[in-house]
Short mmCIF file of N, CA, C and O in Angstrom, two decimals:
data_model
loop_
_atom_site.label_atom_id
_atom_site.label_comp_id
_atom_site.label_asym_id
_atom_site.label_seq_id
_atom_site.Cartn_x
_atom_site.Cartn_y
_atom_site.Cartn_z
N MET A 1 0.84 -1.17 0.00
CA MET A 1 0.00 0.00 0.00
C MET A 1 0.89 1.25 0.00
O MET A 1 1.85 1.34 0.73
N GLU A 2 0.54 2.16 -0.83
CA GLU A 2 1.31 3.39 -0.99
C GLU A 2 1.06 4.33 0.19
O GLU A 2 -0.07 4.53 0.62
N HIS A 3 2.16 4.91 0.70
CA HIS A 3 2.04 5.86 1.81
C HIS A 3 1.58 7.21 1.27
O HIS A 3 2.15 7.75 0.35
N ARG A 4 0.53 7.73 1.87
CA ARG A 4 0.04 9.06 1.51
C ARG A 4 0.33 10.00 2.67
O ARG A 4 -0.02 9.71 3.81
N PRO A 5 0.98 11.11 2.38
CA PRO A 5 1.25 12.06 3.47
C PRO A 5 -0.05 12.63 4.03
O PRO A 5 -1.01 12.84 3.30
N SER A 6 -0.03 12.88 5.31
CA SER A 6 -1.21 13.48 5.94
C SER A 6 -1.27 14.97 5.58
O SER A 6 -0.31 15.56 5.09
N LYS A 7 -2.41 15.58 5.86
CA LYS A 7 -2.55 17.01 5.63
C LYS A 7 -1.54 17.80 6.45
O LYS A 7 -1.02 18.81 6.00
N MET A 8 -1.28 17.32 7.66
CA MET A 8 -0.31 18.01 8.52
C MET A 8 1.10 17.92 7.93
O MET A 8 1.87 18.88 8.01
N ASP A 9 1.43 16.78 7.33
CA ASP A 9 2.74 16.65 6.67
C ASP A 9 2.87 17.64 5.53
O ASP A 9 3.89 18.31 5.39
N VAL A 10 1.85 17.74 4.74
CA VAL A 10 1.85 18.66 3.61
C VAL A 10 1.92 20.10 4.09
O VAL A 10 2.69 20.91 3.56
N LEU A 11 1.16 20.43 5.10
CA LEU A 11 1.18 21.79 5.64
C LEU A 11 2.56 22.14 6.20
O LEU A 11 3.03 23.27 6.04
N HIS A 12 3.21 21.17 6.83
CA HIS A 12 4.55 21.41 7.36
C HIS A 12 5.53 21.71 6.23
O HIS A 12 6.35 22.63 6.33
N VAL A 13 5.45 20.96 5.14
CA VAL A 13 6.33 21.20 3.99
C VAL A 13 6.06 22.57 3.39
O VAL A 13 7.00 23.31 3.07
N VAL A 14 4.81 22.94 3.25
CA VAL A 14 4.46 24.24 2.69
C VAL A 14 4.96 25.37 3.59
O VAL A 14 5.52 26.36 3.12
N GLU A 15 4.76 25.20 4.89
CA GLU A 15 5.23 26.22 5.83
C GLU A 15 6.75 26.37 5.76
O GLU A 15 7.27 27.49 5.75
N GLN A 16 7.47 25.27 5.69
CA GLN A 16 8.93 25.33 5.61
C GLN A 16 9.35 26.00 4.30
O GLN A 16 10.29 26.81 4.29
N ALA A 17 8.67 25.71 3.21
CA ALA A 17 8.99 26.35 1.93
C ALA A 17 8.76 27.85 2.00
O ALA A 17 9.55 28.63 1.46
N MET A 18 7.70 28.26 2.66
CA MET A 18 7.43 29.69 2.80
C MET A 18 8.51 30.37 3.64
O MET A 18 8.92 31.50 3.33
N ARG A 19 8.96 29.70 4.67
CA ARG A 19 10.02 30.28 5.50
C ARG A 19 11.33 30.41 4.71
O ARG A 19 12.03 31.41 4.83
N ILE A 20 11.64 29.38 3.92
CA ILE A 20 12.85 29.44 3.09
C ILE A 20 12.74 30.61 2.12
O ILE A 20 13.70 31.37 1.93
N ARG A 21 11.59 30.78 1.53
CA ARG A 21 11.37 31.90 0.59
C ARG A 21 11.54 33.25 1.29
O ARG A 21 12.11 34.19 0.74
N MET A 22 11.06 33.36 2.53
CA MET A 22 11.19 34.61 3.27
C MET A 22 12.65 34.92 3.57
O MET A 22 13.08 36.08 3.51
N VAL A 23 13.43 33.90 3.90
CA VAL A 23 14.87 34.10 4.12
C VAL A 23 15.51 34.63 2.84
O VAL A 23 16.25 35.62 2.87
N TRP A 24 15.19 33.99 1.71
CA TRP A 24 15.76 34.42 0.43
C TRP A 24 15.35 35.86 0.13
O TRP A 24 16.18 36.68 -0.25
N GLU A 25 14.08 36.18 0.27
CA GLU A 25 13.58 37.53 -0.03
C GLU A 25 14.26 38.57 0.85
O GLU A 25 14.67 39.63 0.37
N GLU A 26 14.34 38.27 2.14
CA GLU A 26 14.94 39.22 3.08
C GLU A 26 16.39 39.53 2.72
O GLU A 26 16.79 40.69 2.63
N VAL A 27 17.16 38.50 2.50
CA VAL A 27 18.59 38.70 2.25
C VAL A 27 18.83 39.25 0.85
O VAL A 27 19.66 40.15 0.68
N SER A 28 18.11 38.77 -0.14
CA SER A 28 18.36 39.27 -1.49
C SER A 28 17.94 40.73 -1.64
O SER A 28 18.54 41.47 -2.42
N SER A 29 16.95 41.15 -0.89
CA SER A 29 16.53 42.56 -1.00
C SER A 29 17.43 43.51 -0.20
O SER A 29 17.48 44.70 -0.52
N THR A 30 18.13 43.00 0.80
CA THR A 30 18.98 43.88 1.60
C THR A 30 20.48 43.71 1.33
O THR A 30 21.26 44.61 1.65
N HIS A 31 20.88 42.60 0.75
CA HIS A 31 22.30 42.33 0.55
C HIS A 31 22.68 41.99 -0.88
O HIS A 31 23.74 41.43 -1.13
N TRP A 32 21.83 42.33 -1.83
CA TRP A 32 22.10 42.04 -3.23
C TRP A 32 23.42 42.68 -3.66
O TRP A 32 23.64 43.87 -3.41
N ALA A 33 24.32 41.90 -4.25
CA ALA A 33 25.61 42.35 -4.78
C ALA A 33 26.58 42.87 -3.72
O ALA A 33 27.52 43.58 -4.04
N ARG A 34 26.37 42.54 -2.47
CA ARG A 34 27.32 42.92 -1.42
C ARG A 34 28.41 41.86 -1.31
O ARG A 34 28.31 40.81 -1.92
N PRO A 35 29.45 42.11 -0.51
CA PRO A 35 30.53 41.12 -0.37
C PRO A 35 30.00 39.75 0.08
O PRO A 35 29.09 39.65 0.90
N LEU A 36 30.59 38.72 -0.49
CA LEU A 36 30.13 37.35 -0.28
C LEU A 36 30.04 36.98 1.20
O LEU A 36 29.04 36.39 1.64
N GLU A 37 31.04 37.30 1.99
CA GLU A 37 31.04 36.96 3.41
C GLU A 37 29.89 37.64 4.15
O GLU A 37 29.26 37.06 5.02
N GLU A 38 29.63 38.88 3.78
CA GLU A 38 28.53 39.63 4.39
C GLU A 38 27.17 39.01 4.05
O GLU A 38 26.30 38.90 4.91
N VAL A 39 27.03 38.60 2.80
CA VAL A 39 25.78 37.96 2.37
C VAL A 39 25.58 36.64 3.10
O VAL A 39 24.48 36.35 3.58
N GLU A 40 26.63 35.84 3.19
CA GLU A 40 26.51 34.54 3.87
C GLU A 40 26.14 34.71 5.34
O GLU A 40 25.30 33.98 5.86
N GLU A 41 26.73 35.68 6.00
CA GLU A 41 26.41 35.93 7.41
C GLU A 41 24.95 36.40 7.55
O GLU A 41 24.23 35.95 8.44
N ALA A 42 24.51 37.29 6.67
CA ALA A 42 23.12 37.75 6.71
C ALA A 42 22.17 36.59 6.45
O ALA A 42 21.10 36.49 7.08
N LEU A 43 22.54 35.70 5.56
CA LEU A 43 21.72 34.53 5.25
C LEU A 43 21.58 33.63 6.47
O LEU A 43 20.48 33.19 6.80
N ARG A 44 22.66 33.40 7.15
CA ARG A 44 22.61 32.56 8.36
C ARG A 44 21.76 33.21 9.46
O ARG A 44 21.00 32.54 10.14
N GLN A 45 21.90 34.51 9.62
CA GLN A 45 21.12 35.21 10.63
C GLN A 45 19.63 35.19 10.30
O GLN A 45 18.79 34.95 11.18
N ALA A 46 19.29 35.42 9.04
CA ALA A 46 17.89 35.39 8.63
C ALA A 46 17.31 33.98 8.79
O ALA A 46 16.18 33.82 9.25
N ALA A 47 18.09 32.98 8.45
CA ALA A 47 17.63 31.59 8.60
C ALA A 47 17.36 31.28 10.08
O ALA A 47 16.36 30.63 10.40
N ALA A 48 18.21 31.77 10.95
CA ALA A 48 17.99 31.54 12.38
C ALA A 48 16.72 32.24 12.85
O ALA A 48 15.94 31.67 13.61
N ARG A 49 16.50 33.48 12.39
CA ARG A 49 15.28 34.21 12.77
C ARG A 49 14.01 33.51 12.29
O ARG A 49 13.01 33.50 12.99
N TRP A 50 14.05 32.96 11.09
CA TRP A 50 12.88 32.31 10.51
C TRP A 50 12.77 30.84 10.89
O TRP A 50 11.83 30.16 10.48
N GLY A 51 13.75 30.33 11.63
CA GLY A 51 13.70 28.92 12.05
C GLY A 51 13.94 27.95 10.92
O GLY A 51 13.37 26.86 10.89
N VAL A 52 14.80 28.33 9.99
CA VAL A 52 15.11 27.49 8.83
C VAL A 52 16.51 26.89 9.01
O VAL A 52 17.49 27.64 9.07
N PRO A 53 16.61 25.57 9.10
CA PRO A 53 17.93 24.97 9.19
C PRO A 53 18.62 25.00 7.82
O PRO A 53 18.02 24.63 6.81
N ILE A 54 19.85 25.49 7.77
CA ILE A 54 20.60 25.48 6.52
C ILE A 54 21.97 24.88 6.78
O ILE A 54 22.56 25.08 7.84
N ASP A 55 22.46 24.15 5.81
CA ASP A 55 23.80 23.58 5.94
C ASP A 55 24.82 24.48 5.25
O ASP A 55 24.45 25.44 4.55
N ASP A 56 26.08 24.19 5.45
CA ASP A 56 27.15 25.03 4.91
C ASP A 56 27.12 25.12 3.39
O ASP A 56 27.33 26.19 2.82
N ALA A 57 26.86 23.99 2.73
CA ALA A 57 26.86 23.98 1.26
C ALA A 57 25.74 24.86 0.72
O ALA A 57 25.96 25.64 -0.22
N PHE A 58 24.54 24.74 1.29
CA PHE A 58 23.43 25.57 0.83
C PHE A 58 23.71 27.04 1.09
O PHE A 58 23.47 27.90 0.23
N ALA A 59 24.21 27.35 2.27
CA ALA A 59 24.50 28.75 2.62
C ALA A 59 25.50 29.35 1.64
O ALA A 59 25.32 30.48 1.18
N ALA A 60 26.54 28.60 1.31
CA ALA A 60 27.56 29.10 0.39
C ALA A 60 26.98 29.33 -1.01
O ALA A 60 27.24 30.36 -1.63
N LYS A 61 26.19 28.38 -1.51
CA LYS A 61 25.61 28.52 -2.85
C LYS A 61 24.60 29.66 -2.91
O LYS A 61 24.60 30.45 -3.85
N ALA A 62 23.73 29.74 -1.92
CA ALA A 62 22.73 30.81 -1.91
C ALA A 62 23.39 32.17 -1.77
O ALA A 62 23.00 33.13 -2.44
N ALA A 63 24.39 32.26 -0.90
CA ALA A 63 25.10 33.52 -0.72
C ALA A 63 25.77 33.96 -2.02
O ALA A 63 25.75 35.13 -2.37
N PHE A 64 26.34 33.01 -2.74
CA PHE A 64 26.98 33.35 -4.00
C PHE A 64 25.97 33.88 -5.02
O PHE A 64 26.24 34.86 -5.72
N GLU A 65 24.81 33.26 -5.10
CA GLU A 65 23.77 33.72 -6.03
C GLU A 65 23.34 35.15 -5.70
O GLU A 65 23.16 35.96 -6.61
N ILE A 66 23.15 35.44 -4.43
CA ILE A 66 22.74 36.79 -4.04
C ILE A 66 23.89 37.78 -4.26
O ILE A 66 23.68 38.86 -4.79
N HIS A 67 25.08 37.38 -3.88
CA HIS A 67 26.27 38.22 -4.06
C HIS A 67 26.49 38.56 -5.53
O HIS A 67 26.80 39.70 -5.89
N ALA A 68 26.28 37.57 -6.40
CA ALA A 68 26.53 37.76 -7.82
C ALA A 68 25.43 38.57 -8.52
O ALA A 68 25.57 38.91 -9.68
N GLY A 69 24.35 38.85 -7.80
CA GLY A 69 23.32 39.70 -8.36
C GLY A 69 22.18 38.95 -9.02
O GLY A 69 21.41 39.55 -9.76
N SER A 70 22.04 37.66 -8.77
CA SER A 70 20.95 36.89 -9.36
C SER A 70 19.76 36.89 -8.43
O SER A 70 19.88 36.54 -7.26
N TRP A 71 18.60 37.29 -8.93
CA TRP A 71 17.40 37.33 -8.09
C TRP A 71 16.71 36.00 -8.02
O TRP A 71 16.03 35.68 -7.06
N GLU A 72 16.78 35.20 -9.05
CA GLU A 72 16.10 33.89 -9.06
C GLU A 72 16.97 32.89 -9.76
O GLU A 72 17.57 33.10 -10.70
#
């Protein structure tokens, strides 16, 4: 029998996606094209505020995209 996620599972995933998006929006709007180290630190701080766990690899890649001036 195939496992179907519960509504609560789906809501949790949606909520986490919204939080990740808020972290991206916050940092990209305030730190776009700034020094890479500054962007990465802002990203980590925003993730902590929004309760989003991020690993080092994701933080580095996301910071580079924002630093390089890419919005999406």
